[in-house]
C-alpha cells in the first residue's frame, strides 16, 4: 500500500476515511484543525460521500456524530482540548447511552499553550466518562489506532477517545496506508431505549458502564498498546505516556542504561503491567506529556512512597510540554547545552496582518474609550485577542468562547457602564448568540461589537457558520433595530465609526455594532482561488 | 546519516515550502523524516520555526534536542539567532540578511550582523536581491534553500526534483523560476 507524508492530524483523517467513517464533525481549533481540512480536501471523502461540514461548535459536532452513530454509521468528532469542555455534556452522556455505529472522539491537547488558554489534559475526560483512551506515540500509530478505535467502539458499544498533543498533530512523517474498508450501512440501535436517558434507564446503563470500564483494563487490544521492555537495570524503571516515549528513546538509545521501560498508549491501564515495573525497580520515573495523571495514581492520596519521580516532585517541570532536553535532565544525562540566545534578539509577538479590519475597529474603539477610562472591554477567542497587546492595549478579558458577551452582562449588572463585548463572527455563532439573548431579555446596558471578518480567521480562514446572516440573527434574537448598527472598518471611515461607537456606548441599553470587512488573508486566498479556477476554465 | 535542521522565519515568510521541499526530497531518497511545524496564533507575524529531521535510521523525537542541530536555515537574520541553543558546536547557520521589521525595537543591523559573525559557521546572503534579479521576488526562500543545499546530505538533483514536484501545479514558469532561485542560492553560497 501507498506511503504518505502526513501530519499527525492528517494521518488521523486519512485513517478514519480508510476505516469506513461516514461523517466527520468538527469546529476549527489549533492543533486539531487540519483533521477536517484534510477530509474536506480528500478525493476519497468525496468519492465516499463522507459528510464533512464544519459544525457551529464542538457540542453540536459531538451530538451530530452521536446521531450518525445512532443511525448505525461510523462517525468521528475532532476538536482542540478546550473544545471538549464545550462538548462535555454530550460526550459524558454518550458513554452512558453507548453507541451503535463506531464513534471516535479526537481531542488535540496543547501543552505549553502555543495557541490556547490552558493546557488541560483530555485523558482525564476519558477517565471521567469511563471510555477507552488511546494516545498514539507517532503518526503511524495514530493511523493504525483509528482502525482499532472504531473496532473497540463497535465491540464495546462505547465512544473511544483518541488523545494527541500539538507535537504529534503538527509533525509530519511517513505513514503506511492500509486497505480501505467499506462504510457501515445504516441500522437502528437493537435496543430502542438505548439512547433514552430517563433516570430509570440511565441508572441501569450507568451501572453497566462501570462494570464495563473495569473489564477494559484487560482488553487485549488496549493492553497490546502498552509495551513493557525489560532491562538489566534495577535502579530506575521508567513509565512513559504517548509521545514521551520518543523523547526517552532519543536519550537512552545513545546511553543504553538498561532501564526497564513501560510505554503506555492506551487507558485504562492494566495494573499488572505497572506492578511488574514498580516492584522490580528502586525508583520509578513517570514521563507524561500533560498532567501527571499516571504519576498521581501511583502516588495515591497518601503519597508515602518516595519511589515515584515525575512532575509532582520537580524531577520534570510541573507544566509545559516535554522535549528531549527536559527528559535528558530528568534522567540526569549531561547534554551539550548549545549556545545562548544573543542579547540582540528581541521578542516578536504575533500581530494583526497589515490592513486587518479588526485593527481598524480597535483604533476607533480605543479613540472613543479615552473618554470613559480603561478596564471596560471584554473580549473573546480569535485574532482580535491581539487587541490586548500594544499599540491598542484595550482588551481586558479573554476567557472562553463567547464569554465576552456574558461577562459584559455580568459587569454591567455590577454597575460598570459602559461595558463593551468584542467578539468575532465565528465565535459569536459558536457560543455568543445565547449570551446575547440573555442581554436582549434584560436590555443590558452593554455594547456588543461583532467584528465580522466573514471567516474563521485565526485558524486559517475556515468557513464561518453564519456569513451574511449575523445581522438577521441579531434581529431574530430581539436586538432593537435602532441600536443594531453596521459599520465598515476602514481607515477612511474612522471618524464616522467613532461617532457610531460613541453614540451606542452612551445608550443605556443593549446595542450591537456589526463591523463587517473580510479577513485580508481569506480575501487574498479567495482571489487566488478564483484566478486559479478561471485559468482552468 | 542524520541531518537535523531548524528552519526559522516570521509567520507568513514561507519557511514551510522549504520544509516541504526537503521533505519531498527525503521521501524520494527513501530516508526517514520527521518535521514539526508551527500553526495557529504565531503564524500572525510572530516568530515561527520548524524542526526537520532526516536520517537513514528510525527517528524518535519530533523535536531536535538542544545543542544537536546540524543546520539553522533562516529566511530572516534575527530569527536565525533565536535558535542558537539548538545548534551543535559544529553546526552551520545559513540565513537571509534582509530583516523583516514588524516590531518597534528591532535591533540595529550592524549589531545583528556582528552577532551573526560571532556564531562562527555562518553563510549570510541577500536572498531578496537575488530573487528580485531573477524576476521572482517571492522565491527568496528557495534562494536560501539553495545556499544551504551543500550542507544537506542529499544530491542536489533530488532537491531540484522536489522543487519541481512542489510547484508543479502552479505552472512551468513558476517551477523554472524556483529552480533558478535554488541554483543561484547554491552558487552565491559557494562563491562567498
Ligand atoms: S488572519 Fe485575518 S482576521 Fe486574523 S489578523 Fe490577519 S487579517 Fe486579521
XYZ file of C-alpha atoms in Angstrom, chain A residues 7 114 139 167 170-173 247 250 321-325, chain B residues 3-9 15-16 18-20 22-23 32-39 47-54 59 61-73 82-87:
65
model
C 0.919 15.462 9.733
C 1.171 27.505 21.915
C 1.978 9.344 13.184
C 3.746 17.962 18.532
C 1.642 19.218 13.655
C 4.560 16.977 12.844
C 4.935 15.168 9.548
C 6.221 11.645 8.987
C 11.893 11.748 23.979
C 16.127 9.905 21.909
C 5.279 20.182 27.096
C 8.166 17.757 27.240
C 11.127 17.728 24.881
C 14.299 15.645 24.554
C 16.306 18.106 26.656
C 20.735 15.735 9.496
C 18.819 17.860 11.988
C 17.662 21.213 10.672
C 15.943 24.153 12.345
C 14.019 26.294 9.862
C 13.339 29.797 11.085
C 11.470 32.872 9.995
C 9.500 28.519 5.671
C 7.055 25.673 5.197
C 11.470 24.973 2.336
C 10.398 22.232 4.725
C 8.130 20.663 2.124
C 13.406 18.911 1.804
C 10.624 16.562 2.891
C 13.240 8.633 7.462
C 11.813 12.058 8.126
C 10.088 13.951 10.911
C 9.091 17.543 10.504
C 7.397 19.536 13.199
C 5.621 22.763 12.229
C 4.074 25.729 13.986
C 0.455 26.504 13.176
C 8.397 34.038 15.161
C 7.920 30.586 13.668
C 10.193 27.594 13.424
C 10.119 24.082 12.105
C 12.208 21.167 13.295
C 13.187 18.966 10.386
C 14.994 15.713 10.922
C 16.177 13.330 8.236
C 13.883 8.920 14.185
C 11.640 12.577 18.693
C 9.760 15.086 16.540
C 11.807 17.796 18.248
C 15.562 18.299 17.948
C 17.394 18.267 21.292
C 19.312 21.362 22.380
C 22.842 21.550 21.009
C 22.150 18.945 18.340
C 21.070 20.701 15.135
C 23.408 20.453 12.157
C 21.875 23.463 10.455
C 19.813 26.545 11.097
C 18.253 27.711 7.846
C 16.825 32.859 18.201
C 17.540 29.161 17.752
C 21.252 29.067 18.607
C 20.545 26.948 21.718
C 19.625 24.132 19.323
C 22.751 24.387 17.176
